[in-house]
CSV table of C-alpha atoms and ligand atoms in Angstrom, one decimal:
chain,number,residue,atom,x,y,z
A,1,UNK,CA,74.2,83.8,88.1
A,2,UNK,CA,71.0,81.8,89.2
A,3,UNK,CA,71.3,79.8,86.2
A,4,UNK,CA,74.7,78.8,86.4
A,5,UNK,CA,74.1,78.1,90.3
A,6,UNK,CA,71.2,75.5,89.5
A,7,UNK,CA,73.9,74.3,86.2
A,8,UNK,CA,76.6,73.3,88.9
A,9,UNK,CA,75.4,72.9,92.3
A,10,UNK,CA,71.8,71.1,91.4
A,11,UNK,CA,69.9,73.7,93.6
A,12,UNK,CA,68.6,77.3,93.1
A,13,UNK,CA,70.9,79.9,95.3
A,14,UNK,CA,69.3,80.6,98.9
A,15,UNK,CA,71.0,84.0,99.7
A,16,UNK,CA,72.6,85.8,97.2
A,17,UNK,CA,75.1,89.5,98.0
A,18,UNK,CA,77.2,91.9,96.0
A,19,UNK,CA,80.0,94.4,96.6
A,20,UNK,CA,81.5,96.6,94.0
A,21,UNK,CA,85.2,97.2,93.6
A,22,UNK,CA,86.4,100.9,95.0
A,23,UNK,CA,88.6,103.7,93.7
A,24,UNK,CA,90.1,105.9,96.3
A,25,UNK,CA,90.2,109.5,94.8
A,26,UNK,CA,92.9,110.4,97.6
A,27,UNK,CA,93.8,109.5,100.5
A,28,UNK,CA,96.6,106.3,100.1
A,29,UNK,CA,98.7,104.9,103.0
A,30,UNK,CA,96.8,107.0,105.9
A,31,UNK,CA,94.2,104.4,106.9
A,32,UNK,CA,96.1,102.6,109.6
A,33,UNK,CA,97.9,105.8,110.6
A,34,UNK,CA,94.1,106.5,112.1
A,35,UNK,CA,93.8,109.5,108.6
A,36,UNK,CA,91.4,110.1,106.3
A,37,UNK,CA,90.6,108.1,103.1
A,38,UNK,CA,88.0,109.9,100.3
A,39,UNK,CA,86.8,106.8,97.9
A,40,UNK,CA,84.4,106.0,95.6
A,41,UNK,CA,82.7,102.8,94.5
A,42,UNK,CA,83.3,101.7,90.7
A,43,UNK,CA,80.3,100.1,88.5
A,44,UNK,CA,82.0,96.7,88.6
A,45,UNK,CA,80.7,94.6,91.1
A,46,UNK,CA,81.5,90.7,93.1
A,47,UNK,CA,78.7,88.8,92.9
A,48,UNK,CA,78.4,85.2,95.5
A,49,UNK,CA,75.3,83.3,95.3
A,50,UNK,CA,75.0,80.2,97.8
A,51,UNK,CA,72.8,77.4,99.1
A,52,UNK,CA,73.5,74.7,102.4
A,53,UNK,CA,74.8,72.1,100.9
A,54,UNK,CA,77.0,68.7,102.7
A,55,UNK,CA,80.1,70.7,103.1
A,56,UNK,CA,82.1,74.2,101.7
A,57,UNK,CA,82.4,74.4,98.3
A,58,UNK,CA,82.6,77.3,96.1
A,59,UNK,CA,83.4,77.7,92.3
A,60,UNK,CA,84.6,81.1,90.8
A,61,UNK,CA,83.3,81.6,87.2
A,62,UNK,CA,86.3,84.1,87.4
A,63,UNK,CA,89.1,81.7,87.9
A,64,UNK,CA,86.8,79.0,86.5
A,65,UNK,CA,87.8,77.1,89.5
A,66,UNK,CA,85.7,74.9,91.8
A,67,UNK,CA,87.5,74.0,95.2
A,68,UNK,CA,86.3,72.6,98.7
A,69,UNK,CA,87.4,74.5,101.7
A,70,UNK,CA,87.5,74.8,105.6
A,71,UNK,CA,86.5,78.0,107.2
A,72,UNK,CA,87.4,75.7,110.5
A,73,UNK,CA,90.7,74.9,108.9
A,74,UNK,CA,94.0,76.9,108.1
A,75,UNK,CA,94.2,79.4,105.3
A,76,UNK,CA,95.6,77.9,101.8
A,77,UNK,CA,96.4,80.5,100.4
A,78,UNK,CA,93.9,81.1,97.2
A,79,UNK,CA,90.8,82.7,96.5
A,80,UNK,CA,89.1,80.4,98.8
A,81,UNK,CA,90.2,82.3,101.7
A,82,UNK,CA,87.9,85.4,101.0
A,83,UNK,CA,85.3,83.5,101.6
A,84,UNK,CA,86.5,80.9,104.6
A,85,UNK,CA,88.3,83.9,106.1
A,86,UNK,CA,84.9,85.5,106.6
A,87,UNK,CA,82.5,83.1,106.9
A,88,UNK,CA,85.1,81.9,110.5
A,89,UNK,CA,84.7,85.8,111.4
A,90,UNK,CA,81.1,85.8,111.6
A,91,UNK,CA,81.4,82.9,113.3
A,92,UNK,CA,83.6,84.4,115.9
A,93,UNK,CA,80.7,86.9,116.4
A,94,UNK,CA,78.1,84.2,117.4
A,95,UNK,CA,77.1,83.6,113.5
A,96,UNK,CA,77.5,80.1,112.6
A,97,UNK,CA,77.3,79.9,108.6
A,98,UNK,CA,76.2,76.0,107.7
A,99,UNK,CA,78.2,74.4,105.0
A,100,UNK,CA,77.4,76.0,102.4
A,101,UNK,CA,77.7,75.7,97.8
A,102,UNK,CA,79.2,79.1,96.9
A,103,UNK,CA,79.4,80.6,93.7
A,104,UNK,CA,81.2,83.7,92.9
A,105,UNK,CA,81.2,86.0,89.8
A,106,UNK,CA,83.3,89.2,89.4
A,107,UNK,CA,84.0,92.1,87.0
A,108,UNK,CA,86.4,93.8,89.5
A,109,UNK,CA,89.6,93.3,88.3
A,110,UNK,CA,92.2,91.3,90.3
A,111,UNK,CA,95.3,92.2,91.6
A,112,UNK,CA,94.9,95.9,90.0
A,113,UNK,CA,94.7,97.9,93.3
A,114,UNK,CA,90.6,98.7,93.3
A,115,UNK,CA,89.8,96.0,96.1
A,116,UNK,CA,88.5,92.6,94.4
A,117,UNK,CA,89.4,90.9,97.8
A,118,UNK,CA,87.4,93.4,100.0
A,119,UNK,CA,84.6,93.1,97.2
A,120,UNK,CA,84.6,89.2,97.6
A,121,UNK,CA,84.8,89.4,101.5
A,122,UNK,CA,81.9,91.8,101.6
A,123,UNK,CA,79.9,90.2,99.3
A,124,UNK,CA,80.5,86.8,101.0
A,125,UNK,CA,79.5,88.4,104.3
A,126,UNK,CA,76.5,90.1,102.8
A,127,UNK,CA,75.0,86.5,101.3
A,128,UNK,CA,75.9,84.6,104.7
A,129,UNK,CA,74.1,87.0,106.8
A,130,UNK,CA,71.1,86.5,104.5
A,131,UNK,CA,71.4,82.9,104.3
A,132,UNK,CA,70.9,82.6,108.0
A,133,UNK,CA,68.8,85.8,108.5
A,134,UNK,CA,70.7,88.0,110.2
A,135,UNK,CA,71.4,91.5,110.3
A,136,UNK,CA,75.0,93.4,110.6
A,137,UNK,CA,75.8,97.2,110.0
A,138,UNK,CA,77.7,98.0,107.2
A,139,UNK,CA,80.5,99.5,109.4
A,140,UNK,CA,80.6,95.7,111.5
A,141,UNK,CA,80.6,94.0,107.9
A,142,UNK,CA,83.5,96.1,106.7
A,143,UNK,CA,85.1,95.1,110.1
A,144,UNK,CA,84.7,91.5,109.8
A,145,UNK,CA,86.0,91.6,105.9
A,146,UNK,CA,89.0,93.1,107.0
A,147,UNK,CA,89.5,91.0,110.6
A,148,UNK,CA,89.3,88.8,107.9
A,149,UNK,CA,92.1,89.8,105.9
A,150,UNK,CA,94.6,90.6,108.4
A,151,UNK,CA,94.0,87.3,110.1
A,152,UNK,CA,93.3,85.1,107.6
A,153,UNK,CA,94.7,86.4,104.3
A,154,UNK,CA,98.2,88.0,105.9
A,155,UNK,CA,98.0,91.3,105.1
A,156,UNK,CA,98.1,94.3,107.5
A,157,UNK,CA,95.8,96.3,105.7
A,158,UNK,CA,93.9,99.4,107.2
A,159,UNK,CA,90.1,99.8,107.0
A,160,UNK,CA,89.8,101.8,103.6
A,161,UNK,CA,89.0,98.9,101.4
A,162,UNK,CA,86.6,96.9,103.6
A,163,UNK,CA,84.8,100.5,104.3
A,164,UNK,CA,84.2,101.3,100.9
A,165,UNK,CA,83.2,98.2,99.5
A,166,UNK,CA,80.8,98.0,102.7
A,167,UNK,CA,79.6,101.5,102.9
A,168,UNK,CA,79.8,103.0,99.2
A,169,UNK,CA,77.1,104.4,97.5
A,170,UNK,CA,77.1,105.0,93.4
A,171,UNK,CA,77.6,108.7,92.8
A,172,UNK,CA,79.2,109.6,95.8
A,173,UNK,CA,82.2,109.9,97.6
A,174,UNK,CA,83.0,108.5,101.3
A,175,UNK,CA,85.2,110.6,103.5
A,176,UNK,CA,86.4,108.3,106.0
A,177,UNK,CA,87.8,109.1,109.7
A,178,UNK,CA,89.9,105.9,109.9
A,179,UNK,CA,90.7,107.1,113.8
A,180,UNK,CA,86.2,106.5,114.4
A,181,UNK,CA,85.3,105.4,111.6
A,182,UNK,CA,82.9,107.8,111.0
A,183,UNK,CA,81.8,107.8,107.9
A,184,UNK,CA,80.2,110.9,105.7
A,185,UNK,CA,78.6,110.8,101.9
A,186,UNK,CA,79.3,113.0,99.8
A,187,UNK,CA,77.5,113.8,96.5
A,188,UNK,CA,80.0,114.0,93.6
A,189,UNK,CA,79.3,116.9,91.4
A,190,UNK,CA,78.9,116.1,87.5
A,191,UNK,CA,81.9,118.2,86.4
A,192,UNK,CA,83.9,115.8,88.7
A,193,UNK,CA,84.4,112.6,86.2
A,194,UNK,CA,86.9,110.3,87.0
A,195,UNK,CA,88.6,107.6,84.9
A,196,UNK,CA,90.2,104.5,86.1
A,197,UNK,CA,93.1,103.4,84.1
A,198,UNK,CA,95.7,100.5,84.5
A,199,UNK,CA,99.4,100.7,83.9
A,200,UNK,CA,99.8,97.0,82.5
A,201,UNK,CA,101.7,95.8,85.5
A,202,UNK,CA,100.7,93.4,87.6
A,203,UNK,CA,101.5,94.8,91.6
A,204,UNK,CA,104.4,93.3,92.8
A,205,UNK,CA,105.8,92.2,96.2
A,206,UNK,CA,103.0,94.2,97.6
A,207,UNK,CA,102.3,92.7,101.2
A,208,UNK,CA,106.0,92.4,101.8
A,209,UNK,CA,106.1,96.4,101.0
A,210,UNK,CA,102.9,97.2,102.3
A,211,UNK,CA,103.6,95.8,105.5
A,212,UNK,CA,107.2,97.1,106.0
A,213,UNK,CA,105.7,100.7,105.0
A,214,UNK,CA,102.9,100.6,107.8
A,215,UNK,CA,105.9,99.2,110.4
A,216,UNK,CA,107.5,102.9,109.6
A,217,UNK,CA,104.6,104.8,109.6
A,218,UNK,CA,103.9,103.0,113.8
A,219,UNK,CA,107.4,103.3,114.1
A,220,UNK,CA,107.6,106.8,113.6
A,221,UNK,CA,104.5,107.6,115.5
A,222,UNK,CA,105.7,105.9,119.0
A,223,UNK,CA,109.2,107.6,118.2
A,224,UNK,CA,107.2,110.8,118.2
A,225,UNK,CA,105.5,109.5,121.2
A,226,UNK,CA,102.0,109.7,119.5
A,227,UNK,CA,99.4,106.9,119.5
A,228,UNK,CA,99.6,107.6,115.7
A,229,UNK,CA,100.7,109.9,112.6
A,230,UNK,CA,97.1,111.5,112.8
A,231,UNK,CA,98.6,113.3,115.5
A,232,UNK,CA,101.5,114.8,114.3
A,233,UNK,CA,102.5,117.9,112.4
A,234,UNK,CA,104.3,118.9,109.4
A,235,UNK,CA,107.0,120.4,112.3
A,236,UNK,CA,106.9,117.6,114.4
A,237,UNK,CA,107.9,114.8,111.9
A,238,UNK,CA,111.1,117.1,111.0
A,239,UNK,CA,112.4,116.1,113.8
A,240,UNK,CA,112.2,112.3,113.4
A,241,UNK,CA,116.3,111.3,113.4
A,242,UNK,CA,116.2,108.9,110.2
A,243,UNK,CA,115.6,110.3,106.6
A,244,UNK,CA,113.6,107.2,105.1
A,245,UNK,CA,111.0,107.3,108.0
A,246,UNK,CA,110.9,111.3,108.3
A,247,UNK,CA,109.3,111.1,104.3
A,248,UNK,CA,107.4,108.6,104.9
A,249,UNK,CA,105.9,110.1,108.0
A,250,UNK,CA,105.7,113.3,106.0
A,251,UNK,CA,103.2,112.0,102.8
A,252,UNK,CA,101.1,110.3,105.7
A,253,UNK,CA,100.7,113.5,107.2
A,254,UNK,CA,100.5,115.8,104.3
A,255,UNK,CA,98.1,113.5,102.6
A,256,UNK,CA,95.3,113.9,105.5
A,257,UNK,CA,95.9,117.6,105.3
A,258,UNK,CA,95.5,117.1,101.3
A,259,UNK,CA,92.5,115.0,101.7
A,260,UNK,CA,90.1,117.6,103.9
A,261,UNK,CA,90.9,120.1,101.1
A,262,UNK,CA,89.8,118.0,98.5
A,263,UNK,CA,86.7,117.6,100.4
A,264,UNK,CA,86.5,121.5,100.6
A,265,UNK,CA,86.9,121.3,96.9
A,266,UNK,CA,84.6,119.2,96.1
A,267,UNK,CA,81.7,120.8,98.0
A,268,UNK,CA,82.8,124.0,96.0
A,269,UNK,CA,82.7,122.5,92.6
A,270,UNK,CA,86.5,123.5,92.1
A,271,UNK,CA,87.9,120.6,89.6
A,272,UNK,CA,91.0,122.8,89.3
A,273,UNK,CA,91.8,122.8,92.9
A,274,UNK,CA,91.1,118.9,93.0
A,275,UNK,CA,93.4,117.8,90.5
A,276,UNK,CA,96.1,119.9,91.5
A,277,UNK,CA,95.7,117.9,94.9
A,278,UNK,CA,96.0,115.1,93.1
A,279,UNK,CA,98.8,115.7,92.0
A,280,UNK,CA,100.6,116.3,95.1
A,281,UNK,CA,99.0,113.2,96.6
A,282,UNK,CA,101.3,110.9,93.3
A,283,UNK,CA,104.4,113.1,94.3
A,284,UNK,CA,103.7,112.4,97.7
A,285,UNK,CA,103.1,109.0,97.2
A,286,UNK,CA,106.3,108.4,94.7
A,287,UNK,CA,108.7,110.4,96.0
A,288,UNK,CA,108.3,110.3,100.0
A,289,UNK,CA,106.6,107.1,100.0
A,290,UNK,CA,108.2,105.0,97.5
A,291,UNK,CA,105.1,103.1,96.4
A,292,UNK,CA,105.0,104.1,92.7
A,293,UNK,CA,106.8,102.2,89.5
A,294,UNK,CA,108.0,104.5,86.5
A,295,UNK,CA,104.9,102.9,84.7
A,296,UNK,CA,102.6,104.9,87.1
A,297,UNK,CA,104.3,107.9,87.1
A,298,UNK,CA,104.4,107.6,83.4
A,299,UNK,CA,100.6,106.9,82.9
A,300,UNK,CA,99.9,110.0,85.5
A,301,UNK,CA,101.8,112.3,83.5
A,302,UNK,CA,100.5,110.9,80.2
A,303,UNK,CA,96.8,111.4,81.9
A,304,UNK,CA,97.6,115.2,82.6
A,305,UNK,CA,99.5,116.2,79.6
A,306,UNK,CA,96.2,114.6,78.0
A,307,UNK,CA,94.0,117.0,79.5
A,308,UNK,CA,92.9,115.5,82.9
A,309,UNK,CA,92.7,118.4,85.8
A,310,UNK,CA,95.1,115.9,87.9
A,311,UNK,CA,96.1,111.9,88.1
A,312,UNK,CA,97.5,109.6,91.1
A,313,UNK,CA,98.0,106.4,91.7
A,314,UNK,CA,95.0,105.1,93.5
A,315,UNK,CA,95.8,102.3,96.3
A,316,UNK,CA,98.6,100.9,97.8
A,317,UNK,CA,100.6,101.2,94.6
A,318,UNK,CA,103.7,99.2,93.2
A,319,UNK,CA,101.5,98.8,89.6
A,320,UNK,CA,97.4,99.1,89.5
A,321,UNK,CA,96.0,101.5,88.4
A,322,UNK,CA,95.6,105.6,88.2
A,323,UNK,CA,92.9,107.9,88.9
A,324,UNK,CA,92.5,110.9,86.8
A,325,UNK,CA,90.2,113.5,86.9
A,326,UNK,CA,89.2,114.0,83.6
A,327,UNK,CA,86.4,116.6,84.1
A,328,UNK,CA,84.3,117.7,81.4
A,329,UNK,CA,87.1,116.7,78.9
A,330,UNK,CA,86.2,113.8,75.9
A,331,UNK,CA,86.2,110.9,77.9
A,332,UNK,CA,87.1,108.7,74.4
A,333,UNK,CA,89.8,111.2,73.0
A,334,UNK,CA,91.4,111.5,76.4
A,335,UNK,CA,91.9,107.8,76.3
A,336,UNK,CA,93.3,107.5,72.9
A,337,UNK,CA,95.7,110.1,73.3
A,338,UNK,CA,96.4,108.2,76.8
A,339,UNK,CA,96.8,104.4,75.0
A,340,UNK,CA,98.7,106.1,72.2
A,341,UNK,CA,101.6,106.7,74.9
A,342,UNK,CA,101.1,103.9,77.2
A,343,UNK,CA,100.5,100.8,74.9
A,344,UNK,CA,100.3,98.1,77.9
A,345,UNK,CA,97.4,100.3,79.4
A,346,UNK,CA,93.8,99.8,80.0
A,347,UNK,CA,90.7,101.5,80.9
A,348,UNK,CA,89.5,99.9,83.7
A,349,UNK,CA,86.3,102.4,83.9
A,350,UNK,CA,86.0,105.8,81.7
B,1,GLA,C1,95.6,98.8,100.2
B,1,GLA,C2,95.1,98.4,101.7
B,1,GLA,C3,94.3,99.6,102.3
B,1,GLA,C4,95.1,100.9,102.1
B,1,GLA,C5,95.6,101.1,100.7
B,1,GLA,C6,96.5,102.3,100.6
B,1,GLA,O1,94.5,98.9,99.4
B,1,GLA,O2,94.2,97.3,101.7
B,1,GLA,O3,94.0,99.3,103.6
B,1,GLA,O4,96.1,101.0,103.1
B,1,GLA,O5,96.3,100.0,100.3
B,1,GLA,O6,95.8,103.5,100.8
């Protein structure tokens, strides 16, 4: 990274900041209905080195791309933003950033559903703050990354990315309270071993989705006269009028309740009672909420039927990836017994 820095830009980095890409074990689609979220970081990480320079400039050895930007300037809508989006919210708070060379280097996927842009925004935040020697907790960097996002990049998203990208530590899980944001680490026990498996297909017309889903989920709280679904019971929500938003409203509030018992089950060591959670959290998710494609329901069944305790999709769906809780099962036979029935698959982490 240092090497290739000097290569391009003439200079050594002067800040440098990292972020690793998330996996949320359970706990999809409640973040901005103020619910709980239980992730965990992955071992692939978003590098950004950077130096002041004349003007913005960043290069990502990813997209092997090297563009000028404008965090003063409207969004363009590329990879540039992740970085001009938060380098204009720090400013907001009273951190200028000088222009700066950026360079960026990734091994989180993109586009797979384990947060590469929260990584990136993070990362960028974390090397800024350095740069001009300043200080931020990680709960106020995960809220710049995603003021960041909604503002800049367009998409509604809740806090669950930002927050585990931000607040993550290897080897444990993070049970968020998306109503405080209080935040509480938990130790992962070694029987509990997930694997992270994509389904081959790309997400599709996520933000479009993404966004109309969140617009049922706050229109079924204020029908309900509730400042959100956090508030609302399994009784309650059958009495919302339409059918579409009474599911919906029904996997946002069955998931919380399915994500304090997988807490419970994790502090007891109960793999069996975690998977079977997990389970219900992809039905959930596929059949109330709409948010799965036959390839993930596929891959999820194919993870099980290999041996996994349980499997869901893991994010805001429409493609990505699975999670699967393969226990203290072969992690390698698992997998080829997995690829065997899913040939566009690939293990993102084992
Ligand atoms: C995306 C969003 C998150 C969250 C998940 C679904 O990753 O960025 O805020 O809503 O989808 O849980």
């Amino acid at each position: 990274m240092i090497a290739a820095f000097h290569r391009l830009f003439g200079a050594y980095p002067q800040a440098q900041g990292a972020a690793p890409g998330r996996v949320n074990l359970i706990g999809d689609h409640t973040d901005y209905a103020e619910g709980f979220c239980l992730p965990m970081p992955l071992a692939h990480l978003t590098q950004v080195a950077m130096a002041r320079a004349d003007g913005f400039c960043a290069t990502s050895l990813t997209n092997n791309e090297t563009r000028v930007f404008d965090p003063l300037g409207n969004p363009r809508g590329d990879w540039t933003d992740y970085i001009a989006g938060p380098i204009a919210e720090l400013s907001k708070r009273g951190l200028d950033v000088p222009p700066v060379n950026v360079l960026v280097c990734s091994s989180v996927p993109q586009g797979a559903g384990i947060s590469s842009s929260a990584a990136l925004e993070v990362a960028v935040i974390r090397a800024a703050l350095s740069l001009i020697g300043a200080e931020m907790a990680d709960i106020e960097i995960a809220r710049a990354a995603q003021a960041a996002e909604n503002k800049y990049c367009g998409v509604q998203c809740g806090i669950l990315d930002q927050m585990a990208c931000a607040v993550c530590r290897p080897g444990e899980a993070l049970l968020l309270d998306c109503r405080t944001d209080a935040t509480s680490l938990i130790a992962v026990p070694p029987a509990f071993r997930f694997a992270v498996v994509h389904c081959g297909e790309e997400r599709r017309l996520t933000d479009g989705a993404y966004n109309i889903r969140r617009a049922a989920v706050e229109a079924a709280a204020s029908m309900l006269g509730l400042r959100s679904l956090r508030d609302a019971s399994v009784e309650s929500v059958t009495t919302l009028p339409d059918i579409e938003m009474r599911a919906r409203a029904r996997h946002v509030v069955s998931e919380n309740a399915r994500v304090l018992a997988a807490v419970e089950a994790l502090h007891s060591s109960d793999v069996v009672r975690f998977g079977a959670l997990m389970n219900e959290s992809h039905r959930s998710l596929a059949v109330d909420y709409e948010v799965s494609t036959p390839g993930l329901d596929r891959l999820a069944a194919s993870a099980v039927a290999a041996g996994a305790h349980g499997a869901r999709l893991t994010g805001a769906g429409f493609g990505g990836c699975i999670v699967a809780l393969i226990g203290s099962a072969d992690a390698a036979s698992w997998w080829a017994r997995v690829a065997a029935e899913n040939p566009s698959a690939w293990a993102v982490q084992l």
